[in-house]
PDB file of C-alpha atoms in Angstrom:
ATOM      1  CA  MET A 820     102.794 114.285 126.266  1.00 72.00           C
ATOM      2  CA  SER A 821     100.893 117.073 127.189  1.00 77.00           C
ATOM      3  CA  LYS A 822      97.139 117.032 127.661  1.00 72.00           C
ATOM      4  CA  SER A 823      96.504 119.213 125.026  1.00 76.00           C
ATOM      5  CA  LYS A 824      98.578 117.374 122.584  1.00 76.00           C
ATOM      6  CA  ARG A 825      96.770 114.056 123.623  1.00 79.00           C
ATOM      7  CA  ARG A 826      93.484 116.020 123.146  1.00 77.00           C
ATOM      8  CA  GLU A 827      94.611 116.893 119.611  1.00 82.00           C
ATOM      9  CA  ILE A 828      95.346 113.412 118.600  1.00 82.00           C
ATOM     10  CA  ILE A 829      92.175 111.985 120.071  1.00 82.00           C
ATOM     11  CA  LYS A 830      90.198 114.830 118.299  1.00 86.00           C
ATOM     12  CA  GLU A 831      92.194 113.973 114.845  1.00 89.00           C
ATOM     13  CA  ARG A 832      91.373 110.169 115.288  1.00 91.00           C
ATOM     14  CA  HIS A 833      87.558 110.818 115.906  1.00 91.00           C
ATOM     15  CA  LYS A 834      87.365 113.084 112.893  1.00 92.00           C
ATOM     16  CA  GLN A 835      89.014 110.294 110.719  1.00 92.00           C
ATOM     17  CA  GLU A 836      86.697 107.653 112.099  1.00 94.00           C
ATOM     18  CA  ILE A 837      83.772 109.891 110.835  1.00 95.00           C
ATOM     19  CA  ILE A 838      85.298 110.471 107.363  1.00 93.00           C
ATOM     20  CA  GLU A 839      86.059 106.521 106.820  1.00 92.00           C
ATOM     21  CA  SER A 840      82.265 105.923 107.978  1.00 94.00           C
ATOM     22  CA  ALA A 841      81.026 108.554 105.666  1.00 94.00           C
ATOM     23  CA  LEU A 842      83.294 107.374 102.608  1.00 92.00           C
ATOM     24  CA  TYR A 843      81.868 103.839 103.016  1.00 91.00           C
ATOM     25  CA  LEU A 844      78.131 105.357 103.093  1.00 93.00           C
ATOM     26  CA  PHE A 845      78.689 107.581 100.366  1.00 90.00           C
ATOM     27  CA  GLY A 846      80.301 104.883  98.327  1.00 86.00           C
ATOM     28  CA  LYS A 847      77.670 102.301  99.390  1.00 86.00           C
ATOM     29  CA  LYS A 848      74.289 104.126  99.273  1.00 87.00           C
ATOM     30  CA  GLY A 849      75.238 107.404  97.804  1.00 87.00           C
ATOM     31  CA  TYR A 850      75.659 111.261  99.001  1.00 88.00           C
ATOM     32  CA  LYS A 851      71.734 111.859  98.759  1.00 86.00           C
ATOM     33  CA  ASP A 852      70.259 108.830 100.470  1.00 90.00           C
ATOM     34  CA  THR A 853      73.108 108.781 103.126  1.00 93.00           C
ATOM     35  CA  THR A 854      71.998 110.942 106.520  1.00 94.00           C
ATOM     36  CA  ILE A 855      73.777 112.286 109.448  1.00 95.00           C
ATOM     37  CA  GLU A 856      72.321 109.863 111.675  1.00 96.00           C
ATOM     38  CA  GLU A 857      73.407 107.077 109.596  1.00 96.00           C
ATOM     39  CA  ILE A 858      76.921 108.372 109.755  1.00 96.00           C
ATOM     40  CA  ALA A 859      76.860 109.071 113.368  1.00 96.00           C
ATOM     41  CA  GLU A 860      75.593 105.159 113.824  1.00 95.00           C
ATOM     42  CA  HIS A 861      78.057 103.768 111.749  1.00 96.00           C
ATOM     43  CA  ALA A 862      80.969 105.589 113.280  1.00 94.00           C
ATOM     44  CA  GLN A 863      79.383 105.315 116.795  1.00 94.00           C
ATOM     45  CA  PHE A 864      79.167 108.928 117.628  1.00 93.00           C
ATOM     46  CA  SER A 865      76.356 111.005 118.425  1.00 93.00           C
ATOM     47  CA  LYS A 866      74.883 113.261 115.787  1.00 93.00           C
ATOM     48  CA  GLY A 867      75.923 116.093 117.822  1.00 93.00           C
ATOM     49  CA  ALA A 868      79.495 114.828 117.539  1.00 92.00           C
ATOM     50  CA  ILE A 869      79.430 114.901 113.965  1.00 94.00           C
ATOM     51  CA  TYR A 870      78.448 118.464 113.770  1.00 95.00           C
ATOM     52  CA  PHE A 871      80.949 119.464 116.226  1.00 93.00           C
ATOM     53  CA  TYR A 872      83.516 118.291 113.702  1.00 94.00           C
ATOM     54  CA  PHE A 873      81.759 118.978 110.353  1.00 95.00           C
ATOM     55  CA  PRO A 874      79.064 121.654 110.221  1.00 94.00           C
ATOM     56  CA  SER A 875      76.954 119.966 107.553  1.00 92.00           C
ATOM     57  CA  LYS A 876      76.989 116.959 105.553  1.00 92.00           C
ATOM     58  CA  GLU A 877      78.238 119.073 102.420  1.00 90.00           C
ATOM     59  CA  HIS A 878      81.377 119.884 104.545  1.00 91.00           C
ATOM     60  CA  LEU A 879      81.812 116.370 105.098  1.00 93.00           C
ATOM     61  CA  PHE A 880      81.676 115.305 101.813  1.00 91.00           C
ATOM     62  CA  HIS A 881      83.892 118.082 100.553  1.00 91.00           C
ATOM     63  CA  GLU A 882      86.477 117.079 103.415  1.00 91.00           C
ATOM     64  CA  ILE A 883      86.645 113.433 102.109  1.00 91.00           C
ATOM     65  CA  LEU A 884      86.935 114.461  98.298  1.00 91.00           C
ATOM     66  CA  LYS A 885      89.728 116.796  99.387  1.00 92.00           C
ATOM     67  CA  THR A 886      91.475 113.706 101.085  1.00 90.00           C
ATOM     68  CA  VAL A 887      91.158 111.641  98.061  1.00 91.00           C
ATOM     69  CA  PHE A 888      92.555 114.031  95.755  1.00 94.00           C
ATOM     70  CA  ASP A 889      95.376 115.049  98.053  1.00 95.00           C
ATOM     71  CA  LYS A 890      96.096 111.273  97.869  1.00 94.00           C
ATOM     72  CA  VAL A 891      95.780 110.828  94.095  1.00 96.00           C
ATOM     73  CA  GLN A 892      97.927 114.115  93.698  1.00 97.00           C
ATOM     74  CA  SER A 893     100.731 112.671  96.000  1.00 98.00           C
ATOM     75  CA  PHE A 894     100.830 109.505  93.633  1.00 98.00           C
ATOM     76  CA  ALA A 895     101.471 111.988  90.709  1.00 98.00           C
ATOM     77  CA  GLU A 896     104.027 113.995  92.286  1.00 98.00           C
ATOM     78  CA  GLU A 897     105.492 110.902  93.939  1.00 98.00           C
ATOM     79  CA  ALA A 898     105.999 109.481  89.998  1.00 98.00           C
ATOM     80  CA  LYS A 899     107.412 112.790  88.940  1.00 97.00           C
ATOM     81  CA  ASN A 900     109.951 112.935  91.396  1.00 97.00           C
ATOM     82  CA  LEU A 901     111.428 109.492  90.527  1.00 97.00           C
ATOM     83  CA  LYS A 902     114.211 108.827  88.492  1.00 95.00           C
ATOM     84  CA  GLY A 903     113.812 107.135  85.072  1.00 95.00           C
ATOM     85  CA  SER A 904     111.752 107.365  82.015  1.00 96.00           C
ATOM     86  CA  ALA A 905     108.497 108.521  81.870  1.00 97.00           C
ATOM     87  CA  ARG A 906     107.277 104.943  81.150  1.00 96.00           C
ATOM     88  CA  GLU A 907     108.527 103.943  84.161  1.00 96.00           C
ATOM     89  CA  LYS A 908     107.296 106.777  86.153  1.00 97.00           C
ATOM     90  CA  LEU A 909     103.682 106.758  84.785  1.00 97.00           C
ATOM     91  CA  LYS A 910     103.691 102.785  85.210  1.00 96.00           C
ATOM     92  CA  THR A 911     104.511 103.654  89.243  1.00 96.00           C
ATOM     93  CA  TYR A 912     101.564 106.081  89.177  1.00 97.00           C
ATOM     94  CA  ALA A 913      99.471 103.654  87.525  1.00 96.00           C
ATOM     95  CA  VAL A 914     100.283 100.858  90.218  1.00 95.00           C
ATOM     96  CA  ASN A 915      99.574 103.146  93.195  1.00 95.00           C
ATOM     97  CA  ILE A 916      96.170 104.408  91.588  1.00 95.00           C
ATOM     98  CA  ILE A 917      95.075 100.848  91.149  1.00 92.00           C
ATOM     99  CA  ARG A 918      96.106  99.352  93.956  1.00 91.00           C
ATOM    100  CA  PHE A 919      94.613 102.566  96.062  1.00 92.00           C
ATOM    101  CA  PHE A 920      90.916 102.409  94.351  1.00 91.00           C
ATOM    102  CA  LEU A 921      90.726  98.592  93.793  1.00 88.00           C
ATOM    103  CA  THR A 922      92.307  97.000  97.210  1.00 83.00           C
ATOM    104  CA  GLU A 923      92.663  99.811  99.723  1.00 79.00           C
ATOM    105  CA  ASN A 924      89.344 101.933  99.332  1.00 79.00           C
ATOM    106  CA  ASN A 925      87.368 101.336  96.245  1.00 77.00           C
ATOM    107  CA  TYR A 926      84.387 103.424  98.067  1.00 86.00           C
ATOM    108  CA  SER A 927      86.957 106.593  97.160  1.00 88.00           C
ATOM    109  CA  PHE A 928      86.080 105.769  93.486  1.00 87.00           C
ATOM    110  CA  HIS A 929      82.483 105.760  93.882  1.00 83.00           C
ATOM    111  CA  VAL A 930      82.560 109.025  96.054  1.00 84.00           C
ATOM    112  CA  MET A 931      84.514 110.883  93.323  1.00 81.00           C
ATOM    113  CA  MET A 932      82.310 109.119  90.312  1.00 78.00           C
ATOM    114  CA  GLN A 933      78.932 109.496  91.874  1.00 73.00           C
ATOM    115  CA  ALA A 934      78.240 111.742  94.755  1.00 67.00           C
ATOM    116  CA  SER A 935      78.586 115.077  93.279  1.00 67.00           C
ATOM    117  CA  MET A 936      76.117 113.834  90.609  1.00 75.00           C
ATOM    118  CA  GLN A 937      73.579 113.413  93.408  1.00 73.00           C
ATOM    119  CA  MET A 938      74.165 116.866  95.398  1.00 74.00           C
ATOM    120  CA  GLU A 939      71.770 119.468  94.788  1.00 76.00           C
ATOM    121  CA  SER A 940      72.522 122.018  91.829  1.00 79.00           C
ATOM    122  CA  LYS A 941      74.384 124.901  93.675  1.00 77.00           C
ATOM    123  CA  GLU A 942      76.471 122.312  95.422  1.00 78.00           C
ATOM    124  CA  ARG A 943      77.037 120.265  92.474  1.00 81.00           C
ATOM    125  CA  GLU A 944      78.286 123.409  90.708  1.00 84.00           C
ATOM    126  CA  LEU A 945      80.760 124.140  93.347  1.00 84.00           C
ATOM    127  CA  THR A 946      81.896 120.625  93.671  1.00 86.00           C
ATOM    128  CA  ARG A 947      82.386 120.337  89.539  1.00 85.00           C
ATOM    129  CA  LYS A 948      84.608 123.209  89.536  1.00 88.00           C
ATOM    130  CA  TYR A 949      86.427 121.943  92.341  1.00 90.00           C
ATOM    131  CA  VAL A 950      87.069 118.360  90.808  1.00 89.00           C
ATOM    132  CA  ILE A 951      87.788 119.856  87.481  1.00 90.00           C
ATOM    133  CA  GLU A 952      90.619 122.291  89.315  1.00 94.00           C
ATOM    134  CA  ARG A 953      92.091 119.294  90.928  1.00 94.00           C
ATOM    135  CA  LEU A 954      92.042 116.957  88.227  1.00 93.00           C
ATOM    136  CA  ARG A 955      93.796 120.082  85.755  1.00 95.00           C
ATOM    137  CA  GLU A 956      96.483 120.216  88.712  1.00 97.00           C
ATOM    138  CA  ILE A 957      97.191 116.440  88.709  1.00 97.00           C
ATOM    139  CA  SER A 958      96.694 116.193  84.888  1.00 97.00           C
ATOM    140  CA  LYS A 959      99.684 118.800  84.687  1.00 98.00           C
ATOM    141  CA  ILE A 960     101.921 117.145  86.937  1.00 98.00           C
ATOM    142  CA  LEU A 961     101.483 114.053  84.580  1.00 98.00           C
ATOM    143  CA  THR A 962     101.852 115.928  81.618  1.00 98.00           C
ATOM    144  CA  ASP A 963     105.123 117.325  82.789  1.00 98.00           C
ATOM    145  CA  ILE A 964     106.462 113.722  82.883  1.00 97.00           C
ATOM    146  CA  VAL A 965     105.748 113.198  79.128  1.00 97.00           C
ATOM    147  CA  LYS A 966     106.941 116.510  78.367  1.00 97.00           C
ATOM    148  CA  THR A 967     110.594 115.839  79.819  1.00 96.00           C
ATOM    149  CA  ASP A 968     110.886 112.750  77.725  1.00 96.00           C
ATOM    150  CA  ILE A 969     109.734 114.426  74.616  1.00 96.00           C
ATOM    151  CA  LYS A 970     112.158 117.214  75.291  1.00 95.00           C
ATOM    152  CA  ASN A 971     114.821 114.753  75.814  1.00 94.00           C
ATOM    153  CA  GLY A 972     114.562 113.041  72.557  1.00 95.00           C
ATOM    154  CA  LYS A 973     112.987 109.785  74.327  1.00 94.00           C
ATOM    155  CA  LEU A 974     109.509 110.134  72.880  1.00 94.00           C
ATOM    156  CA  LYS A 975     108.306 111.092  69.729  1.00 92.00           C
ATOM    157  CA  ASN A 976     106.833 114.624  69.468  1.00 93.00           C
ATOM    158  CA  ILE A 977     103.459 113.995  70.191  1.00 92.00           C
ATOM    159  CA  ASN A 978     100.941 115.957  72.252  1.00 96.00           C
ATOM    160  CA  PRO A 979     101.675 115.279  75.784  1.00 96.00           C
ATOM    161  CA  ASN A 980      98.460 116.507  76.857  1.00 96.00           C
ATOM    162  CA  LEU A 981      96.423 113.691  74.756  1.00 96.00           C
ATOM    163  CA  VAL A 982      98.863 111.091  75.793  1.00 96.00           C
ATOM    164  CA  ILE A 983      97.579 112.125  79.447  1.00 97.00           C
ATOM    165  CA  MET A 984      94.002 112.099  78.495  1.00 96.00           C
ATOM    166  CA  ALA A 985      94.247 108.867  76.889  1.00 96.00           C
ATOM    167  CA  PHE A 986      96.092 107.281  80.093  1.00 96.00           C
ATOM    168  CA  ASN A 987      94.154 108.892  82.829  1.00 96.00           C
ATOM    169  CA  GLY A 988      90.844 107.645  80.623  1.00 94.00           C
ATOM    170  CA  MET A 989      92.030 103.838  80.326  1.00 93.00           C
ATOM    171  CA  LEU A 990      92.713 103.869  84.001  1.00 94.00           C
ATOM    172  CA  ARG A 991      89.508 105.380  85.226  1.00 91.00           C
ATOM    173  CA  ASP A 992      87.711 102.958  82.824  1.00 89.00           C
ATOM    174  CA  ILE A 993      89.530  99.803  83.962  1.00 88.00           C
ATOM    175  CA  ILE A 994      88.821 100.828  87.697  1.00 88.00           C
ATOM    176  CA  TYR A 995      85.231 101.446  87.086  1.00 86.00           C
ATOM    177  CA  GLY A 996      84.820  98.394  85.093  1.00 84.00           C
ATOM    178  CA  CYS A 997      86.432  95.974  88.053  1.00 84.00           C
ATOM    179  CA  ILE A 998      84.443  97.821  90.612  1.00 81.00           C
ATOM    180  CA  THR A 999      80.755  98.174  89.086  1.00 77.00           C
ATOM    181  CA  GLU A1000      80.622  95.001  86.761  1.00 72.00           C
ATOM    182  CA  ASN A1001      84.005  93.046  87.066  1.00 66.00           C
ATOM    183  CA  LYS A1002      84.581  93.347  83.163  1.00 66.00           C
ATOM    184  CA  VAL A1003      88.298  93.726  83.184  1.00 66.00           C
ATOM    185  CA  ASP A1004      89.738  90.236  82.844  1.00 73.00           C
ATOM    186  CA  LEU A1005      93.075  90.950  84.565  1.00 73.00           C
ATOM    187  CA  LYS A1006      94.192  90.804  87.838  1.00 77.00           C
ATOM    188  CA  PRO A1007      95.112  94.009  89.708  1.00 76.00           C
ATOM    189  CA  GLU A1008      99.039  93.618  89.419  1.00 80.00           C
ATOM    190  CA  GLU A1009      98.583  93.102  85.607  1.00 86.00           C
ATOM    191  CA  MET A1010      96.561  96.506  84.620  1.00 89.00           C
ATOM    192  CA  PRO A1011      99.319  99.067  84.805  1.00 92.00           C
ATOM    193  CA  ASP A1012     101.453  96.790  82.468  1.00 92.00           C
ATOM    194  CA  ALA A1013      98.621  96.680  80.341  1.00 91.00           C
ATOM    195  CA  VAL A1014      97.781 100.211  80.196  1.00 93.00           C
ATOM    196  CA  ILE A1015     101.496 100.905  79.928  1.00 95.00           C
ATOM    197  CA  GLN A1016     102.105  98.818  76.906  1.00 93.00           C
ATOM    198  CA  ILE A1017      99.040 100.383  75.100  1.00 93.00           C
ATOM    199  CA  ILE A1018     100.059 103.836  75.624  1.00 94.00           C
ATOM    200  CA  PHE A1019     103.647 103.381  74.794  1.00 93.00           C
ATOM    201  CA  ASP A1020     103.671 100.641  72.287  1.00 91.00           C
ATOM    202  CA  GLY A1021     100.252 100.734  70.666  1.00 87.00           C
ATOM    203  CA  ILE A1022      98.225  97.491  69.662  1.00 80.00           C
ATOM    204  CA  SER A1023      99.724  97.129  66.184  1.00 78.00           C
ATOM    205  CA  LYS A1024     102.037  94.080  65.412  1.00 74.00           C
ATOM    206  CA  ASN A1025     103.797  95.956  62.914  1.00 67.00           C
ATOM    207  CA  LYS A1026     106.466  98.474  64.454  1.00 55.00           C
TER     208      LYS A1026
END
């Protein structure tokens, strides 16, 4: 391995270590109450090293936000490319989302839900626009899954956008409830089936 390649690998590893420390602190303390000094201490880097990789705390936050949304979008694209019905595809997406936010990195969810609310007004507006655009992209992928089954006669002719709004809303509220107050009386592995059953079968006993 060349020296330049080795340096790039080390640089990327250091950058990831900083991102992980910032993600933990932003999720634990909030964006506003977390300082670069605290991130440096947690990541075991100097303050100058943090600024070498990220020009500002805002830049670091947006890098984290992009990383999280890239992950979520990859789950949506993976589900869309699977063979099977919309029910099966959306269940796969739900499994991945719940596992990611509840068992792999629940601080990611805190960052998505809380950090942008604590930024200064100008920063918050830019973040809001970015979040809306990324959510729109992800929702379109999921909506296309439902549209395909409607077109093929596998689902009734219902507004696919409303289906995905309800689906995403349930996932969001379940994850939030589990992380903040543990209000959901289900194990993580049971949650996707519950969400999919409600979306596709409803809650009425009468067919």
